CSV table of N, CA and C in Angstrom, one decimal:
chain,number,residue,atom,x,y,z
A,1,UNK,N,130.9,116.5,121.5
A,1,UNK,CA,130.7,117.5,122.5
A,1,UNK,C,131.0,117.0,123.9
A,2,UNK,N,131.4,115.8,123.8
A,2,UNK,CA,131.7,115.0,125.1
A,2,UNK,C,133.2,115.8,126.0
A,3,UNK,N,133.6,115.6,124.9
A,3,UNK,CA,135.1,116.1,125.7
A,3,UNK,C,135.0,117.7,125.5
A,4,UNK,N,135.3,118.3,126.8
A,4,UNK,CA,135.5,119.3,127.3
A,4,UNK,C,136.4,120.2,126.2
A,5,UNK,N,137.7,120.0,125.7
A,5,UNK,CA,138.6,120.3,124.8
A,5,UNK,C,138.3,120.5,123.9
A,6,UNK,N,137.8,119.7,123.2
A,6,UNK,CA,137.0,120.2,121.8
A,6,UNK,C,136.0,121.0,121.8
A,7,UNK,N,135.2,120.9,122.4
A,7,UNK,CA,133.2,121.1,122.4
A,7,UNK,C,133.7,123.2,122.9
A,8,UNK,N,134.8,123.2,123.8
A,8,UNK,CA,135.1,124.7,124.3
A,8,UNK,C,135.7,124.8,123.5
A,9,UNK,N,136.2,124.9,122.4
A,9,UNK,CA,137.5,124.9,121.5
A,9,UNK,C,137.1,126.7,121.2
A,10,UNK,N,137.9,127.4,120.7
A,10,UNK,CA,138.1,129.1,119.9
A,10,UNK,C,137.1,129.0,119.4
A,11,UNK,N,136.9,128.1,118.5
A,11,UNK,CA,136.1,128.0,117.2
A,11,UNK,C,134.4,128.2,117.5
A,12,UNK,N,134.3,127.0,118.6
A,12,UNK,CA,132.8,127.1,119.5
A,12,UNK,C,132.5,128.2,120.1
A,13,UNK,N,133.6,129.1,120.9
A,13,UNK,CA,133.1,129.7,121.4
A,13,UNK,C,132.8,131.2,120.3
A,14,UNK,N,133.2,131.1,119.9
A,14,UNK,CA,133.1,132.3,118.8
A,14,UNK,C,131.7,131.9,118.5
A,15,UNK,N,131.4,130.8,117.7
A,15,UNK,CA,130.1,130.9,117.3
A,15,UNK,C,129.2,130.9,118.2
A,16,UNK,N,128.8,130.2,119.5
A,16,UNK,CA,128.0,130.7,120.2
A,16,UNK,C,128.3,132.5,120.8
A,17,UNK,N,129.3,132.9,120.6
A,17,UNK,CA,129.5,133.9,121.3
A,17,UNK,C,128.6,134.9,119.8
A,18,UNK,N,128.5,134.7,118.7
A,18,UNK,CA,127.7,135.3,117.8
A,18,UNK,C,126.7,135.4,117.8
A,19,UNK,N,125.8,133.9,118.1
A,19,UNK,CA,124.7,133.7,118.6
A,19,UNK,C,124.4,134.8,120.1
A,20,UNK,N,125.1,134.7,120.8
A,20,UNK,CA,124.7,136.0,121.9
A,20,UNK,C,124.4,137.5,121.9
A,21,UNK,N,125.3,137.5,120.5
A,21,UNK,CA,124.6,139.2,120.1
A,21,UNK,C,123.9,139.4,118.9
A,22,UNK,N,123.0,137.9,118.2
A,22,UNK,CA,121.8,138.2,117.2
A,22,UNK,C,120.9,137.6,117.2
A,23,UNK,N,120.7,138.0,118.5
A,23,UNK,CA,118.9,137.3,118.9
A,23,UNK,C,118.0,138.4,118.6
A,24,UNK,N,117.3,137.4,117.5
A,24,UNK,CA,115.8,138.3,116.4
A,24,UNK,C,114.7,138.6,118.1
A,25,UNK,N,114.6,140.2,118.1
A,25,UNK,CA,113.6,140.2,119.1
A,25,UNK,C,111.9,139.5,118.9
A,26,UNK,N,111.4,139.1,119.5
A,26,UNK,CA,110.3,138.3,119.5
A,26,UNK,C,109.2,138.9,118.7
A,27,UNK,N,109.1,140.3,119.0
A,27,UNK,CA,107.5,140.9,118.1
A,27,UNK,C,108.1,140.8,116.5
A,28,UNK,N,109.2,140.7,116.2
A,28,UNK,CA,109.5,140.5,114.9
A,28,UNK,C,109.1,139.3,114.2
A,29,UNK,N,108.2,139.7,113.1
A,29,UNK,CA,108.2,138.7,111.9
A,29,UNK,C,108.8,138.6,110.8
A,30,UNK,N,109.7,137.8,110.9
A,30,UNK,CA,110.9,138.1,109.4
A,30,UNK,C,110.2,138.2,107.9
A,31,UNK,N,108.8,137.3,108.0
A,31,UNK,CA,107.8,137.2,106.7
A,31,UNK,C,107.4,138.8,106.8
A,32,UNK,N,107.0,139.7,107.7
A,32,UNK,CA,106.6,140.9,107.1
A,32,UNK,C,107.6,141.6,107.5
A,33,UNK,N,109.0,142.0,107.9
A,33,UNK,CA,109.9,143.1,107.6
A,33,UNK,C,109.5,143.8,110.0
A,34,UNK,N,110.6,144.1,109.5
A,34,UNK,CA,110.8,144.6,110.7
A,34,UNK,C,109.5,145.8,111.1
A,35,UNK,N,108.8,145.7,112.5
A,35,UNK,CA,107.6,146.9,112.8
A,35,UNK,C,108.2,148.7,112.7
A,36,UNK,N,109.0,148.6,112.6
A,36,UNK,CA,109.3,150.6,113.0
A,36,UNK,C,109.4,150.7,111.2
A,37,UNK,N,108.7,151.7,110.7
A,37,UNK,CA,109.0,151.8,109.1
A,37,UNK,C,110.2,152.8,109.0
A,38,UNK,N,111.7,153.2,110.0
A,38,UNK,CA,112.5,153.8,109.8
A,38,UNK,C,113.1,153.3,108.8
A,39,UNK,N,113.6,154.9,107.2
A,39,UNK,CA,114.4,154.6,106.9
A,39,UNK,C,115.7,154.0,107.0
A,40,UNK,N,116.5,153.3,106.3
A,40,UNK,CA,117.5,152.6,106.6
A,40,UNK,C,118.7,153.1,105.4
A,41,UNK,N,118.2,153.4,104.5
A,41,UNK,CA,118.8,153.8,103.6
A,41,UNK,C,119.6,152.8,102.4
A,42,UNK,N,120.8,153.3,102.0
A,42,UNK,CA,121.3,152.4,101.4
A,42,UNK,C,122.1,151.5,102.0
A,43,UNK,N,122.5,151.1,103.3
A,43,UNK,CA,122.9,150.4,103.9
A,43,UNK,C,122.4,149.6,104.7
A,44,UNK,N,121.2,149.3,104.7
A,44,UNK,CA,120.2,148.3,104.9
A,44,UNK,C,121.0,146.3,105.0
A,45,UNK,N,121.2,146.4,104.1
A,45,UNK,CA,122.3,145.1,103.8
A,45,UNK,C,123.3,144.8,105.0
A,46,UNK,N,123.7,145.5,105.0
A,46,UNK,CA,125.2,146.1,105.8
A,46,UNK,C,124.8,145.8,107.1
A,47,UNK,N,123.4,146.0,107.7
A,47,UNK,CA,123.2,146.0,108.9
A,47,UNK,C,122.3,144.5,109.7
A,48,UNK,N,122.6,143.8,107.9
A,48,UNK,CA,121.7,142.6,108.2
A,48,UNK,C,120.5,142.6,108.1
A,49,UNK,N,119.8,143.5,108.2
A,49,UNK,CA,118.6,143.7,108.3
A,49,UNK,C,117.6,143.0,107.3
A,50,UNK,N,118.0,142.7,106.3
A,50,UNK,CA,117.6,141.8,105.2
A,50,UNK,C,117.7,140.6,106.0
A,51,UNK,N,118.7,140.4,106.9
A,51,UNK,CA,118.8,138.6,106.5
A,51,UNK,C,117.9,138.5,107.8
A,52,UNK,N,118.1,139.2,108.8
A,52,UNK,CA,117.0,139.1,110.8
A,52,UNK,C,115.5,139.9,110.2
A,53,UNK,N,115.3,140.6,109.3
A,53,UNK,CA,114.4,140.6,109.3
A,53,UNK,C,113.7,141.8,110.2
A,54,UNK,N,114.7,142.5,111.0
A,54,UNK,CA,114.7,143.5,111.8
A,54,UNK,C,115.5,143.6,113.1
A,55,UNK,N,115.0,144.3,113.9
A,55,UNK,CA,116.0,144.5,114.8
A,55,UNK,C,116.6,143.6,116.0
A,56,UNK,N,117.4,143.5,116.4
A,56,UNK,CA,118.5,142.6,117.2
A,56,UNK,C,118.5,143.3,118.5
A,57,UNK,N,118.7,141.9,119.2
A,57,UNK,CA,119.3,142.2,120.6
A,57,UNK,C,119.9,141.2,121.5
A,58,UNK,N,120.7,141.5,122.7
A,58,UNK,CA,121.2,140.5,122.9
A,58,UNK,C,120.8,139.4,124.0
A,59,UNK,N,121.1,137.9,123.9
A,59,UNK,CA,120.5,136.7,124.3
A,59,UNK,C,121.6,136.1,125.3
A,60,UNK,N,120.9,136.2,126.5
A,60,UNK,CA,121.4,136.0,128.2
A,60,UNK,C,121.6,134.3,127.5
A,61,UNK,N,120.8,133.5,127.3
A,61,UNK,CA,121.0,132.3,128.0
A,61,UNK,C,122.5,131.8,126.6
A,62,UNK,N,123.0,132.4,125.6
A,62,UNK,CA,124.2,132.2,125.0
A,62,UNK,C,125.1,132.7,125.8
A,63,UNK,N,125.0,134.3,126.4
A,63,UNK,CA,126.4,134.9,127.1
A,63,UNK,C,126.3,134.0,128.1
A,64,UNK,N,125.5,133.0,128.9
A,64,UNK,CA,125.7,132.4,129.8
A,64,UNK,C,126.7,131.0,129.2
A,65,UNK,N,125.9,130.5,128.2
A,65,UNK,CA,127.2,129.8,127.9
A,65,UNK,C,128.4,129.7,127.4
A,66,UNK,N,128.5,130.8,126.8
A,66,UNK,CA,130.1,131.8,126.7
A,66,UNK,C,130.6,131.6,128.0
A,67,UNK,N,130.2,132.0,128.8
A,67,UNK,CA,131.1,132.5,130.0
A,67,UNK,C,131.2,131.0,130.8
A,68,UNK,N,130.4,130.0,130.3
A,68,UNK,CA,130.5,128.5,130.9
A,68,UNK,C,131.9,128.1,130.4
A,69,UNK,N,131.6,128.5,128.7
A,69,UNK,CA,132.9,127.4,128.0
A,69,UNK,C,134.0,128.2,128.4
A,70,UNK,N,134.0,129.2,128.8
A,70,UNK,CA,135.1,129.9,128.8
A,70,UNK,C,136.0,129.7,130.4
A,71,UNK,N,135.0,129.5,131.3
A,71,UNK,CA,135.4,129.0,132.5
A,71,UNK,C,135.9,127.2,132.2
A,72,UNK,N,135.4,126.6,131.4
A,72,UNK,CA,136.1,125.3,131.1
A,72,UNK,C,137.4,125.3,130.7
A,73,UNK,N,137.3,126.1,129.6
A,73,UNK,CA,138.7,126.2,129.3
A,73,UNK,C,140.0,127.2,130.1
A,74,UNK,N,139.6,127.8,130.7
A,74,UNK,CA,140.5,128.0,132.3
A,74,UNK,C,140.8,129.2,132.0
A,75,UNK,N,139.7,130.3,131.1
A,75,UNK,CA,139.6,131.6,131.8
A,75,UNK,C,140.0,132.2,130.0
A,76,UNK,N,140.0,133.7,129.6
A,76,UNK,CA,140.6,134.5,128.9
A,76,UNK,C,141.6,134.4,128.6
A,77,UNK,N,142.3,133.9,129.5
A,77,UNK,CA,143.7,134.2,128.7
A,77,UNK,C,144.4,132.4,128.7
A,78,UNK,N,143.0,131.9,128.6
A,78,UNK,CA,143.8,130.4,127.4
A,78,UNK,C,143.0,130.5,126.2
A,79,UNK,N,142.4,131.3,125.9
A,79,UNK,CA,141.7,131.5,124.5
A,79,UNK,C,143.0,132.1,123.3
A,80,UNK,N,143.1,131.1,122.2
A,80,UNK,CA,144.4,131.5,121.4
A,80,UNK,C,143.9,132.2,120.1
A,81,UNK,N,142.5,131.8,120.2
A,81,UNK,CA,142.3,132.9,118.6
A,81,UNK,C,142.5,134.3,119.0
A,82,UNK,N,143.3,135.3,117.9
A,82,UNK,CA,142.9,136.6,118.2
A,82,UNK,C,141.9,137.0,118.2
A,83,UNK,N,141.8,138.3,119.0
A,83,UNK,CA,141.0,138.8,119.3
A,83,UNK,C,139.7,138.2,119.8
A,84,UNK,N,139.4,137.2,120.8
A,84,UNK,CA,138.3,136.7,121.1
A,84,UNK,C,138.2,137.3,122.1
A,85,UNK,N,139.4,137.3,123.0
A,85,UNK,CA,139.3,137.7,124.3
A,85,UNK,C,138.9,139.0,124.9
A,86,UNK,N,139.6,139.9,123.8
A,86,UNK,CA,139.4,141.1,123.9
A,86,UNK,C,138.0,141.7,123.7
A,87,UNK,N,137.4,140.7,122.6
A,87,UNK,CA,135.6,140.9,122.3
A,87,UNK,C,134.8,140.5,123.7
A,88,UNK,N,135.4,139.8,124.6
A,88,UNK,CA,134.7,139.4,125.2
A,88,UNK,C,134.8,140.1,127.2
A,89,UNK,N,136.2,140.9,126.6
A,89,UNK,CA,136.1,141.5,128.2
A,89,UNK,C,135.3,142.7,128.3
């Protein structure tokens, strides 16, 4: 993670950039199931909800480092994976 090049690389920023939109909100306990007892239906899966435990939201101090690595590597438009850029404008 030393070198600048690598550590911002597509690849990094993608996954911290995922980490910035599945932060488990705090009152949630994944051991007892998410607090609102709304149906979810058969798509429960689909929405993750099995694996967070409940509901999601999004986490400032990752979009902060998105928008760090992203200023290292010299903006949006030197990001070469598709569609990264576009997720992120």
């Amino acid at each position: 993670m030393a070198n600048p090049k690598t550590a911002c690389s597509d690849d990094n920023i993608l996954a911290v950039l995922s980490l910035a939109n599945h932060r488990l909100l705090d009152d949630v306990n994944p051991l007892q199931g998410p607090p609102s007892t709304v149906a979810q239906g058969p798509f429960k899966s689909m929405r993750l909800l099995n694996l967070y435990g409940g509901p999601i939201d999004f986490d400032e101090a990752h979009d902060a480092g998105v928008a760090k690595m992203t200023e290292v590597r010299g903006g949006l438009h030197a990001l070469r994976l598709p569609g990264i850029a576009e997720m992120m404008s």
